């Protein structure tokens, strides 16, 4: 009996220890998952800021040459079909916007923000983006009878509004993260394929394209060019798919019970599949930024995802981000930086200022290039050097703000 009791006590202690260890491991795993989720929702994901910083740098180089007379082909947007390096900047902004939506909304939900307050904040930000975009257009042309209505920030406002509301709805319906990802992929597929089906009968050239017809019908006289708007209404609706594909990547980053290495791998695999689909679709609906073609949507999302996975592995998993600090700083307040660049371009750099170096009217930016850079850099490098120096200036400005933890969210 003594031995029996002893064995019984021993087994009881063993089971108790086993249960204790099991509970301890379970709690440890929960804490670990919560820690990762908390890290992503409460702090900045450096890989996203790096891509936004690179996009800002590319945009500065492409939109602010020392002279438009001398630009490398890859720094100009493709005239129609095809893709150049310059064509990656804006889509990457749109996709980054989508990536951050789950992070932002999850953070608000964790802070017990009401559904109404979140909806109002989404509406407010969308309206602000649209109004700021119109303000930039007004700076370029203060004539209300002909001022451009659509634009870059207007497109971002629409994408943000629709994608955020869909994501919030799914969260309030308690749809799981996997189902949410599938939902966004299905909606994106519907938009991408539907756009191709609707646009194909009108052709994919400028004249007579469905995008042109829609813009001429609703916004004639208020377009970027008399006959075409590169940030048109129909193509902005299509751009919602870009935001939603970005949102799927953000959902993967926030997916609970998924290790960081698996997140990296899933985004990488998804991006490779998107790229394969892009090149297949290119045979039917060519890459075209101005039409925001179906193949272009897939190409940009796939390329973005490849970069995101690489930088996520280096900077957010391995924490080797110090070398990228200047780029992270440049991308930490992207819309604020974009607005500053556009305002300076309108009210400062494009002010007429003549130089005797050339025999045609010049602006301040061209005067600066011809008078201060061309004499020592020559006519091959002068325009690009001005752009790179301008990038350096903004890196310094944003690094100072970043060091002081000043982030301006619009």
mmCIF file with all atom_site columns, N, CA, C and O in Angstrom, residues 173-222:
data_model
loop_
_atom_site.group_PDB
_atom_site.id
_atom_site.type_symbol
_atom_site.label_atom_id
_atom_site.label_alt_id
_atom_site.label_comp_id
_atom_site.label_asym_id
_atom_site.label_entity_id
_atom_site.label_seq_id
_atom_site.pdbx_PDB_ins_code
_atom_site.Cartn_x
_atom_site.Cartn_y
_atom_site.Cartn_z
_atom_site.occupancy
_atom_site.B_iso_or_equiv
_atom_site.pdbx_formal_charge
_atom_site.auth_seq_id
_atom_site.auth_comp_id
_atom_site.auth_asym_id
_atom_site.auth_atom_id
_atom_site.pdbx_PDB_model_num
ATOM 1   N N  . UNK A 1 173 ? -17.362 42.155 -38.477 1.00 0.00 ? 173 UNK A N  1
ATOM 2   C CA . UNK A 1 173 ? -18.094 40.907 -38.696 1.00 0.00 ? 173 UNK A CA 1
ATOM 3   C C  . UNK A 1 173 ? -17.332 39.707 -38.150 1.00 0.00 ? 173 UNK A C  1
ATOM 4   O O  . UNK A 1 173 ? -17.761 38.561 -38.319 1.00 0.00 ? 173 UNK A O  1
ATOM 5   N N  . UNK A 1 174 ? -16.189 39.998 -37.493 1.00 0.00 ? 174 UNK A N  1
ATOM 6   C CA . UNK A 1 174 ? -15.339 38.954 -36.902 1.00 0.00 ? 174 UNK A CA 1
ATOM 7   C C  . UNK A 1 174 ? -14.856 37.931 -37.926 1.00 0.00 ? 174 UNK A C  1
ATOM 8   O O  . UNK A 1 174 ? -14.761 36.728 -37.644 1.00 0.00 ? 174 UNK A O  1
ATOM 9   N N  . UNK A 1 175 ? -14.588 38.423 -39.121 1.00 0.00 ? 175 UNK A N  1
ATOM 10  C CA . UNK A 1 175 ? -14.019 37.559 -40.155 1.00 0.00 ? 175 UNK A CA 1
ATOM 11  C C  . UNK A 1 175 ? -12.558 37.295 -39.811 1.00 0.00 ? 175 UNK A C  1
ATOM 12  O O  . UNK A 1 175 ? -11.805 38.220 -39.476 1.00 0.00 ? 175 UNK A O  1
ATOM 13  N N  . UNK A 1 176 ? -12.133 36.065 -39.872 1.00 0.00 ? 176 UNK A N  1
ATOM 14  C CA . UNK A 1 176 ? -10.761 35.704 -39.532 1.00 0.00 ? 176 UNK A CA 1
ATOM 15  C C  . UNK A 1 176 ? -9.753  36.292 -40.496 1.00 0.00 ? 176 UNK A C  1
ATOM 16  O O  . UNK A 1 176 ? -10.098 36.737 -41.603 1.00 0.00 ? 176 UNK A O  1
ATOM 17  N N  . UNK A 1 177 ? -8.493  36.299 -40.083 1.00 0.00 ? 177 UNK A N  1
ATOM 18  C CA . UNK A 1 177 ? -7.447  36.926 -40.892 1.00 0.00 ? 177 UNK A CA 1
ATOM 19  C C  . UNK A 1 177 ? -7.276  36.228 -42.242 1.00 0.00 ? 177 UNK A C  1
ATOM 20  O O  . UNK A 1 177 ? -7.098  36.884 -43.272 1.00 0.00 ? 177 UNK A O  1
ATOM 21  N N  . UNK A 1 178 ? -7.343  34.892 -42.251 1.00 0.00 ? 178 UNK A N  1
ATOM 22  C CA . UNK A 1 178 ? -7.206  34.157 -43.513 1.00 0.00 ? 178 UNK A CA 1
ATOM 23  C C  . UNK A 1 178 ? -8.360  34.476 -44.450 1.00 0.00 ? 178 UNK A C  1
ATOM 24  O O  . UNK A 1 178 ? -8.165  34.721 -45.649 1.00 0.00 ? 178 UNK A O  1
ATOM 25  N N  . UNK A 1 179 ? -9.572  34.501 -43.903 1.00 0.00 ? 179 UNK A N  1
ATOM 26  C CA . UNK A 1 179 ? -10.757 34.819 -44.715 1.00 0.00 ? 179 UNK A CA 1
ATOM 27  C C  . UNK A 1 179 ? -10.695 36.263 -45.213 1.00 0.00 ? 179 UNK A C  1
ATOM 28  O O  . UNK A 1 179 ? -11.146 36.560 -46.329 1.00 0.00 ? 179 UNK A O  1
ATOM 29  N N  . UNK A 1 180 ? -10.145 37.152 -44.401 1.00 0.00 ? 180 UNK A N  1
ATOM 30  C CA . UNK A 1 180 ? -9.995  38.551 -44.808 1.00 0.00 ? 180 UNK A CA 1
ATOM 31  C C  . UNK A 1 180 ? -9.044  38.668 -45.989 1.00 0.00 ? 180 UNK A C  1
ATOM 32  O O  . UNK A 1 180 ? -9.316  39.388 -46.961 1.00 0.00 ? 180 UNK A O  1
ATOM 33  N N  . UNK A 1 181 ? -7.933  37.954 -45.915 1.00 0.00 ? 181 UNK A N  1
ATOM 34  C CA . UNK A 1 181 ? -6.957  37.950 -47.008 1.00 0.00 ? 181 UNK A CA 1
ATOM 35  C C  . UNK A 1 181 ? -7.607  37.423 -48.284 1.00 0.00 ? 181 UNK A C  1
ATOM 36  O O  . UNK A 1 181 ? -7.459  38.011 -49.365 1.00 0.00 ? 181 UNK A O  1
ATOM 37  N N  . UNK A 1 182 ? -8.347  36.327 -48.175 1.00 0.00 ? 182 UNK A N  1
ATOM 38  C CA . UNK A 1 182 ? -9.013  35.736 -49.341 1.00 0.00 ? 182 UNK A CA 1
ATOM 39  C C  . UNK A 1 182 ? -10.038 36.713 -49.918 1.00 0.00 ? 182 UNK A C  1
ATOM 40  O O  . UNK A 1 182 ? -10.161 36.860 -51.140 1.00 0.00 ? 182 UNK A O  1
ATOM 41  N N  . UNK A 1 183 ? -10.763 37.403 -49.040 1.00 0.00 ? 183 UNK A N  1
ATOM 42  C CA . UNK A 1 183 ? -11.769 38.374 -49.488 1.00 0.00 ? 183 UNK A CA 1
ATOM 43  C C  . UNK A 1 183 ? -11.140 39.493 -50.299 1.00 0.00 ? 183 UNK A C  1
ATOM 44  O O  . UNK A 1 183 ? -11.621 39.851 -51.388 1.00 0.00 ? 183 UNK A O  1
ATOM 45  N N  . UNK A 1 184 ? -10.034 40.048 -49.802 1.00 0.00 ? 184 UNK A N  1
ATOM 46  C CA . UNK A 1 184 ? -9.355  41.127 -50.521 1.00 0.00 ? 184 UNK A CA 1
ATOM 47  C C  . UNK A 1 184 ? -8.780  40.641 -51.851 1.00 0.00 ? 184 UNK A C  1
ATOM 48  O O  . UNK A 1 184 ? -8.815  41.360 -52.851 1.00 0.00 ? 184 UNK A O  1
ATOM 49  N N  . UNK A 1 185 ? -8.262  39.428 -51.862 1.00 0.00 ? 185 UNK A N  1
ATOM 50  C CA . UNK A 1 185 ? -7.739  38.872 -53.114 1.00 0.00 ? 185 UNK A CA 1
ATOM 51  C C  . UNK A 1 185 ? -8.861  38.673 -54.132 1.00 0.00 ? 185 UNK A C  1
ATOM 52  O O  . UNK A 1 185 ? -8.680  38.936 -55.329 1.00 0.00 ? 185 UNK A O  1
ATOM 53  N N  . UNK A 1 186 ? -10.029 38.246 -53.657 1.00 0.00 ? 186 UNK A N  1
ATOM 54  C CA . UNK A 1 186 ? -11.169 38.036 -54.554 1.00 0.00 ? 186 UNK A CA 1
ATOM 55  C C  . UNK A 1 186 ? -11.675 39.360 -55.121 1.00 0.00 ? 186 UNK A C  1
ATOM 56  O O  . UNK A 1 186 ? -11.968 39.463 -56.321 1.00 0.00 ? 186 UNK A O  1
ATOM 57  N N  . UNK A 1 187 ? -11.785 40.383 -54.268 1.00 0.00 ? 187 UNK A N  1
ATOM 58  C CA . UNK A 1 187 ? -12.244 41.694 -54.737 1.00 0.00 ? 187 UNK A CA 1
ATOM 59  C C  . UNK A 1 187 ? -11.249 42.267 -55.744 1.00 0.00 ? 187 UNK A C  1
ATOM 60  O O  . UNK A 1 187 ? -11.637 42.812 -56.784 1.00 0.00 ? 187 UNK A O  1
ATOM 61  N N  . UNK A 1 188 ? -9.959  42.144 -55.436 1.00 0.00 ? 188 UNK A N  1
ATOM 62  C CA . UNK A 1 188 ? -8.923  42.640 -56.357 1.00 0.00 ? 188 UNK A CA 1
ATOM 63  C C  . UNK A 1 188 ? -8.995  41.926 -57.696 1.00 0.00 ? 188 UNK A C  1
ATOM 64  O O  . UNK A 1 188 ? -8.893  42.562 -58.753 1.00 0.00 ? 188 UNK A O  1
ATOM 65  N N  . UNK A 1 189 ? -9.175  40.609 -57.650 1.00 0.00 ? 189 UNK A N  1
ATOM 66  C CA . UNK A 1 189 ? -9.286  39.833 -58.887 1.00 0.00 ? 189 UNK A CA 1
ATOM 67  C C  . UNK A 1 189 ? -10.498 40.274 -59.698 1.00 0.00 ? 189 UNK A C  1
ATOM 68  O O  . UNK A 1 189 ? -10.423 40.414 -60.930 1.00 0.00 ? 189 UNK A O  1
ATOM 69  N N  . UNK A 1 190 ? -11.612 40.507 -59.012 1.00 0.00 ? 190 UNK A N  1
ATOM 70  C CA . UNK A 1 190 ? -12.831 40.962 -59.683 1.00 0.00 ? 190 UNK A CA 1
ATOM 71  C C  . UNK A 1 190 ? -12.597 42.295 -60.398 1.00 0.00 ? 190 UNK A C  1
ATOM 72  O O  . UNK A 1 190 ? -13.011 42.478 -61.549 1.00 0.00 ? 190 UNK A O  1
ATOM 73  N N  . UNK A 1 191 ? -11.912 43.235 -59.723 1.00 0.00 ? 191 UNK A N  1
ATOM 74  C CA . UNK A 1 191 ? -11.635 44.549 -60.322 1.00 0.00 ? 191 UNK A CA 1
ATOM 75  C C  . UNK A 1 191 ? -10.688 44.414 -61.510 1.00 0.00 ? 191 UNK A C  1
ATOM 76  O O  . UNK A 1 191 ? -10.908 44.986 -62.585 1.00 0.00 ? 191 UNK A O  1
ATOM 77  N N  . UNK A 1 192 ? -9.614  43.649 -61.322 1.00 0.00 ? 192 UNK A N  1
ATOM 78  C CA . UNK A 1 192 ? -8.588  43.491 -62.361 1.00 0.00 ? 192 UNK A CA 1
ATOM 79  C C  . UNK A 1 192 ? -9.159  42.838 -63.619 1.00 0.00 ? 192 UNK A C  1
ATOM 80  O O  . UNK A 1 192 ? -8.968  43.330 -64.737 1.00 0.00 ? 192 UNK A O  1
ATOM 81  N N  . UNK A 1 193 ? -9.862  41.736 -63.436 1.00 0.00 ? 193 UNK A N  1
ATOM 82  C CA . UNK A 1 193 ? -10.430 41.024 -64.578 1.00 0.00 ? 193 UNK A CA 1
ATOM 83  C C  . UNK A 1 193 ? -11.599 41.810 -65.177 1.00 0.00 ? 193 UNK A C  1
ATOM 84  O O  . UNK A 1 193 ? -11.739 41.915 -66.404 1.00 0.00 ? 193 UNK A O  1
ATOM 85  N N  . UNK A 1 194 ? -12.442 42.381 -64.297 1.00 0.00 ? 194 UNK A N  1
ATOM 86  C CA . UNK A 1 194 ? -13.580 43.163 -64.774 1.00 0.00 ? 194 UNK A CA 1
ATOM 87  C C  . UNK A 1 194 ? -13.152 44.364 -65.597 1.00 0.00 ? 194 UNK A C  1
ATOM 88  O O  . UNK A 1 194 ? -13.778 44.687 -66.623 1.00 0.00 ? 194 UNK A O  1
ATOM 89  N N  . UNK A 1 195 ? -12.079 45.028 -65.186 1.00 0.00 ? 195 UNK A N  1
ATOM 90  C CA . UNK A 1 195 ? -11.567 46.182 -65.928 1.00 0.00 ? 195 UNK A CA 1
ATOM 91  C C  . UNK A 1 195 ? -11.129 45.766 -67.326 1.00 0.00 ? 195 UNK A C  1
ATOM 92  O O  . UNK A 1 195 ? -11.432 46.448 -68.319 1.00 0.00 ? 195 UNK A O  1
ATOM 93  N N  . UNK A 1 196 ? -10.443 44.640 -67.412 1.00 0.00 ? 196 UNK A N  1
ATOM 94  C CA . UNK A 1 196 ? -9.995  44.134 -68.718 1.00 0.00 ? 196 UNK A CA 1
ATOM 95  C C  . UNK A 1 196 ? -11.186 43.854 -69.633 1.00 0.00 ? 196 UNK A C  1
ATOM 96  O O  . UNK A 1 196 ? -11.200 44.248 -70.810 1.00 0.00 ? 196 UNK A O  1
ATOM 97  N N  . UNK A 1 197 ? -12.200 43.201 -69.082 1.00 0.00 ? 197 UNK A N  1
ATOM 98  C CA . UNK A 1 197 ? -13.379 42.852 -69.882 1.00 0.00 ? 197 UNK A CA 1
ATOM 99  C C  . UNK A 1 197 ? -14.098 44.110 -70.366 1.00 0.00 ? 197 UNK A C  1
ATOM 100 O O  . UNK A 1 197 ? -14.523 44.195 -71.537 1.00 0.00 ? 197 UNK A O  1
ATOM 101 N N  . UNK A 1 198 ? -14.236 45.103 -69.501 1.00 0.00 ? 198 UNK A N  1
ATOM 102 C CA . UNK A 1 198 ? -14.934 46.334 -69.870 1.00 0.00 ? 198 UNK A CA 1
ATOM 103 C C  . UNK A 1 198 ? -14.133 47.183 -70.847 1.00 0.00 ? 198 UNK A C  1
ATOM 104 O O  . UNK A 1 198 ? -14.700 47.810 -71.754 1.00 0.00 ? 198 UNK A O  1
ATOM 105 N N  . UNK A 1 199 ? -12.801 47.230 -70.661 1.00 0.00 ? 199 UNK A N  1
ATOM 106 C CA . UNK A 1 199 ? -11.964 48.125 -71.468 1.00 0.00 ? 199 UNK A CA 1
ATOM 107 C C  . UNK A 1 199 ? -11.608 47.550 -72.835 1.00 0.00 ? 199 UNK A C  1
ATOM 108 O O  . UNK A 1 199 ? -11.359 48.309 -73.781 1.00 0.00 ? 199 UNK A O  1
ATOM 109 N N  . UNK A 1 200 ? -11.586 46.226 -72.955 1.00 0.00 ? 200 UNK A N  1
ATOM 110 C CA . UNK A 1 200 ? -11.114 45.587 -74.190 1.00 0.00 ? 200 UNK A CA 1
ATOM 111 C C  . UNK A 1 200 ? -11.865 46.046 -75.453 1.00 0.00 ? 200 UNK A C  1
ATOM 112 O O  . UNK A 1 200 ? -11.232 46.330 -76.481 1.00 0.00 ? 200 UNK A O  1
ATOM 113 N N  . UNK A 1 201 ? -13.187 46.157 -75.436 1.00 0.00 ? 201 UNK A N  1
ATOM 114 C CA . UNK A 1 201 ? -13.880 46.580 -76.661 1.00 0.00 ? 201 UNK A CA 1
ATOM 115 C C  . UNK A 1 201 ? -13.488 47.972 -77.153 1.00 0.00 ? 201 UNK A C  1
ATOM 116 O O  . UNK A 1 201 ? -13.641 48.268 -78.351 1.00 0.00 ? 201 UNK A O  1
ATOM 117 N N  . UNK A 1 202 ? -12.981 48.815 -76.257 1.00 0.00 ? 202 UNK A N  1
ATOM 118 C CA . UNK A 1 202 ? -12.610 50.187 -76.635 1.00 0.00 ? 202 UNK A CA 1
ATOM 119 C C  . UNK A 1 202 ? -11.149 50.290 -77.052 1.00 0.00 ? 202 UNK A C  1
ATOM 120 O O  . UNK A 1 202 ? -10.708 51.340 -77.521 1.00 0.00 ? 202 UNK A O  1
ATOM 121 N N  . UNK A 1 203 ? -10.402 49.233 -76.860 1.00 0.00 ? 203 UNK A N  1
ATOM 122 C CA . UNK A 1 203 ? -8.988  49.237 -77.209 1.00 0.00 ? 203 UNK A CA 1
ATOM 123 C C  . UNK A 1 203 ? -8.135  49.819 -76.090 1.00 0.00 ? 203 UNK A C  1
ATOM 124 O O  . UNK A 1 203 ? -8.637  50.437 -75.150 1.00 0.00 ? 203 UNK A O  1
ATOM 125 N N  . UNK A 1 204 ? -6.834  49.611 -76.207 1.00 0.00 ? 204 UNK A N  1
ATOM 126 C CA . UNK A 1 204 ? -5.910  50.031 -75.155 1.00 0.00 ? 204 UNK A CA 1
ATOM 127 C C  . UNK A 1 204 ? -4.972  51.142 -75.604 1.00 0.00 ? 204 UNK A C  1
ATOM 128 O O  . UNK A 1 204 ? -3.890  51.331 -75.048 1.00 0.00 ? 204 UNK A O  1
ATOM 129 N N  . UNK A 1 205 ? -5.389  51.881 -76.630 1.00 0.00 ? 205 UNK A N  1
ATOM 130 C CA . UNK A 1 205 ? -4.637  53.068 -77.039 1.00 0.00 ? 205 UNK A CA 1
ATOM 131 C C  . UNK A 1 205 ? -5.294  54.295 -76.426 1.00 0.00 ? 205 UNK A C  1
ATOM 132 O O  . UNK A 1 205 ? -6.404  54.221 -75.885 1.00 0.00 ? 205 UNK A O  1
ATOM 133 N N  . UNK A 1 206 ? -4.621  55.442 -76.504 1.00 0.00 ? 206 UNK A N  1
ATOM 134 C CA . UNK A 1 206 ? -5.149  56.660 -75.884 1.00 0.00 ? 206 UNK A CA 1
ATOM 135 C C  . UNK A 1 206 ? -6.502  57.047 -76.467 1.00 0.00 ? 206 UNK A C  1
ATOM 136 O O  . UNK A 1 206 ? -7.496  57.182 -75.743 1.00 0.00 ? 206 UNK A O  1
ATOM 137 N N  . UNK A 1 207 ? -6.538  57.229 -77.765 1.00 0.00 ? 207 UNK A N  1
ATOM 138 C CA . UNK A 1 207 ? -7.766  57.677 -78.414 1.00 0.00 ? 207 UNK A CA 1
ATOM 139 C C  . UNK A 1 207 ? -8.838  56.590 -78.369 1.00 0.00 ? 207 UNK A C  1
ATOM 140 O O  . UNK A 1 207 ? -8.629  55.479 -78.827 1.00 0.00 ? 207 UNK A O  1
ATOM 141 N N  . UNK A 1 208 ? -9.968  56.955 -77.791 1.00 0.00 ? 208 UNK A N  1
ATOM 142 C CA . UNK A 1 208 ? -11.093 56.037 -77.760 1.00 0.00 ? 208 UNK A CA 1
ATOM 143 C C  . UNK A 1 208 ? -11.086 55.048 -76.617 1.00 0.00 ? 208 UNK A C  1
ATOM 144 O O  . UNK A 1 208 ? -12.003 54.223 -76.508 1.00 0.00 ? 208 UNK A O  1
ATOM 145 N N  . UNK A 1 209 ? -10.077 55.094 -75.744 1.00 0.00 ? 209 UNK A N  1
ATOM 146 C CA . UNK A 1 209 ? -10.029 54.164 -74.612 1.00 0.00 ? 209 UNK A CA 1
ATOM 147 C C  . UNK A 1 209 ? -11.173 54.467 -73.648 1.00 0.00 ? 209 UNK A C  1
ATOM 148 O O  . UNK A 1 209 ? -11.667 55.600 -73.565 1.00 0.00 ? 209 UNK A O  1
ATOM 149 N N  . UNK A 1 210 ? -11.599 53.459 -72.921 1.00 0.00 ? 210 UNK A N  1
ATOM 150 C CA . UNK A 1 210 ? -12.699 53.631 -71.971 1.00 0.00 ? 210 UNK A CA 1
ATOM 151 C C  . UNK A 1 210 ? -12.335 54.658 -70.900 1.00 0.00 ? 210 UNK A C  1
ATOM 152 O O  . UNK A 1 210 ? -13.176 55.475 -70.503 1.00 0.00 ? 210 UNK A O  1
ATOM 153 N N  . UNK A 1 211 ? -11.094 54.631 -70.442 1.00 0.00 ? 211 UNK A N  1
ATOM 154 C CA . UNK A 1 211 ? -10.643 55.591 -69.425 1.00 0.00 ? 211 UNK A CA 1
ATOM 155 C C  . UNK A 1 211 ? -10.782 57.022 -69.939 1.00 0.00 ? 211 UNK A C  1
ATOM 156 O O  . UNK A 1 211 ? -11.239 57.921 -69.210 1.00 0.00 ? 211 UNK A O  1
ATOM 157 N N  . UNK A 1 212 ? -10.386 57.248 -71.196 1.00 0.00 ? 212 UNK A N  1
ATOM 158 C CA . UNK A 1 212 ? -10.494 58.588 -71.776 1.00 0.00 ? 212 UNK A CA 1
ATOM 159 C C  . UNK A 1 212 ? -11.954 59.017 -71.895 1.00 0.00 ? 212 UNK A C  1
ATOM 160 O O  . UNK A 1 212 ? -12.307 60.158 -71.550 1.00 0.00 ? 212 UNK A O  1
ATOM 161 N N  . UNK A 1 213 ? -12.813 58.122 -72.357 1.00 0.00 ? 213 UNK A N  1
ATOM 162 C CA . UNK A 1 213 ? -14.220 58.453 -72.547 1.00 0.00 ? 213 UNK A CA 1
ATOM 163 C C  . UNK A 1 213 ? -14.906 58.821 -71.235 1.00 0.00 ? 213 UNK A C  1
ATOM 164 O O  . UNK A 1 213 ? -15.705 59.766 -71.175 1.00 0.00 ? 213 UNK A O  1
ATOM 165 N N  . UNK A 1 214 ? -14.593 58.094 -70.173 1.00 0.00 ? 214 UNK A N  1
ATOM 166 C CA . UNK A 1 214 ? -15.183 58.371 -68.862 1.00 0.00 ? 214 UNK A CA 1
ATOM 167 C C  . UNK A 1 214 ? -14.742 59.752 -68.365 1.00 0.00 ? 214 UNK A C  1
ATOM 168 O O  . UNK A 1 214 ? -15.569 60.555 -67.898 1.00 0.00 ? 214 UNK A O  1
ATOM 169 N N  . UNK A 1 215 ? -13.442 60.054 -68.472 1.00 0.00 ? 215 UNK A N  1
ATOM 170 C CA . UNK A 1 215 ? -12.940 61.337 -67.990 1.00 0.00 ? 215 UNK A CA 1
ATOM 171 C C  . UNK A 1 215 ? -13.471 62.506 -68.815 1.00 0.00 ? 215 UNK A C  1
ATOM 172 O O  . UNK A 1 215 ? -13.793 63.572 -68.273 1.00 0.00 ? 215 UNK A O  1
ATOM 173 N N  . UNK A 1 216 ? -13.561 62.332 -70.120 1.00 0.00 ? 216 UNK A N  1
ATOM 174 C CA . UNK A 1 216 ? -14.090 63.398 -70.974 1.00 0.00 ? 216 UNK A CA 1
ATOM 175 C C  . UNK A 1 216 ? -15.577 63.634 -70.698 1.00 0.00 ? 216 UNK A C  1
ATOM 176 O O  . UNK A 1 216 ? -16.072 64.764 -70.798 1.00 0.00 ? 216 UNK A O  1
ATOM 177 N N  . UNK A 1 217 ? -16.285 62.586 -70.339 1.00 0.00 ? 217 UNK A N  1
ATOM 178 C CA . UNK A 1 217 ? -17.712 62.717 -70.045 1.00 0.00 ? 217 UNK A CA 1
ATOM 179 C C  . UNK A 1 217 ? -17.956 63.484 -68.742 1.00 0.00 ? 217 UNK A C  1
ATOM 180 O O  . UNK A 1 217 ? -18.836 64.339 -68.680 1.00 0.00 ? 217 UNK A O  1
ATOM 181 N N  . UNK A 1 218 ? -17.181 63.171 -67.710 1.00 0.00 ? 218 UNK A N  1
ATOM 182 C CA . UNK A 1 218 ? -17.435 63.760 -66.396 1.00 0.00 ? 218 UNK A CA 1
ATOM 183 C C  . UNK A 1 218 ? -16.576 64.998 -66.084 1.00 0.00 ? 218 UNK A C  1
ATOM 184 O O  . UNK A 1 218 ? -17.003 65.874 -65.327 1.00 0.00 ? 218 UNK A O  1
ATOM 185 N N  . UNK A 1 219 ? -15.369 65.073 -66.651 1.00 0.00 ? 219 UNK A N  1
ATOM 186 C CA . UNK A 1 219 ? -14.434 66.129 -66.238 1.00 0.00 ? 219 UNK A CA 1
ATOM 187 C C  . UNK A 1 219 ? -13.834 66.918 -67.407 1.00 0.00 ? 219 UNK A C  1
ATOM 188 O O  . UNK A 1 219 ? -12.774 67.509 -67.256 1.00 0.00 ? 219 UNK A O  1
ATOM 189 N N  . UNK A 1 220 ? -14.492 66.920 -68.531 1.00 0.00 ? 220 UNK A N  1
ATOM 190 C CA . UNK A 1 220 ? -13.951 67.627 -69.690 1.00 0.00 ? 220 UNK A CA 1
ATOM 191 C C  . UNK A 1 220 ? -13.695 69.097 -69.355 1.00 0.00 ? 220 UNK A C  1
ATOM 192 O O  . UNK A 1 220 ? -14.523 69.772 -68.760 1.00 0.00 ? 220 UNK A O  1
ATOM 193 N N  . UNK A 1 221 ? -12.506 69.572 -69.739 1.00 0.00 ? 221 UNK A N  1
ATOM 194 C CA . UNK A 1 221 ? -12.113 70.933 -69.428 1.00 0.00 ? 221 UNK A CA 1
ATOM 195 C C  . UNK A 1 221 ? -11.387 71.066 -68.104 1.00 0.00 ? 221 UNK A C  1
ATOM 196 O O  . UNK A 1 221 ? -10.882 72.134 -67.760 1.00 0.00 ? 221 UNK A O  1
ATOM 197 N N  . UNK A 1 222 ? -11.332 69.974 -67.348 1.00 0.00 ? 222 UNK A N  1
ATOM 198 C CA . UNK A 1 222 ? -10.663 69.992 -66.035 1.00 0.00 ? 222 UNK A CA 1
ATOM 199 C C  . UNK A 1 222 ? -9.676  68.837 -65.915 1.00 0.00 ? 222 UNK A C  1
ATOM 200 O O  . UNK A 1 222 ? -9.500  68.261 -64.844 1.00 0.00 ? 222 UNK A O  1
#
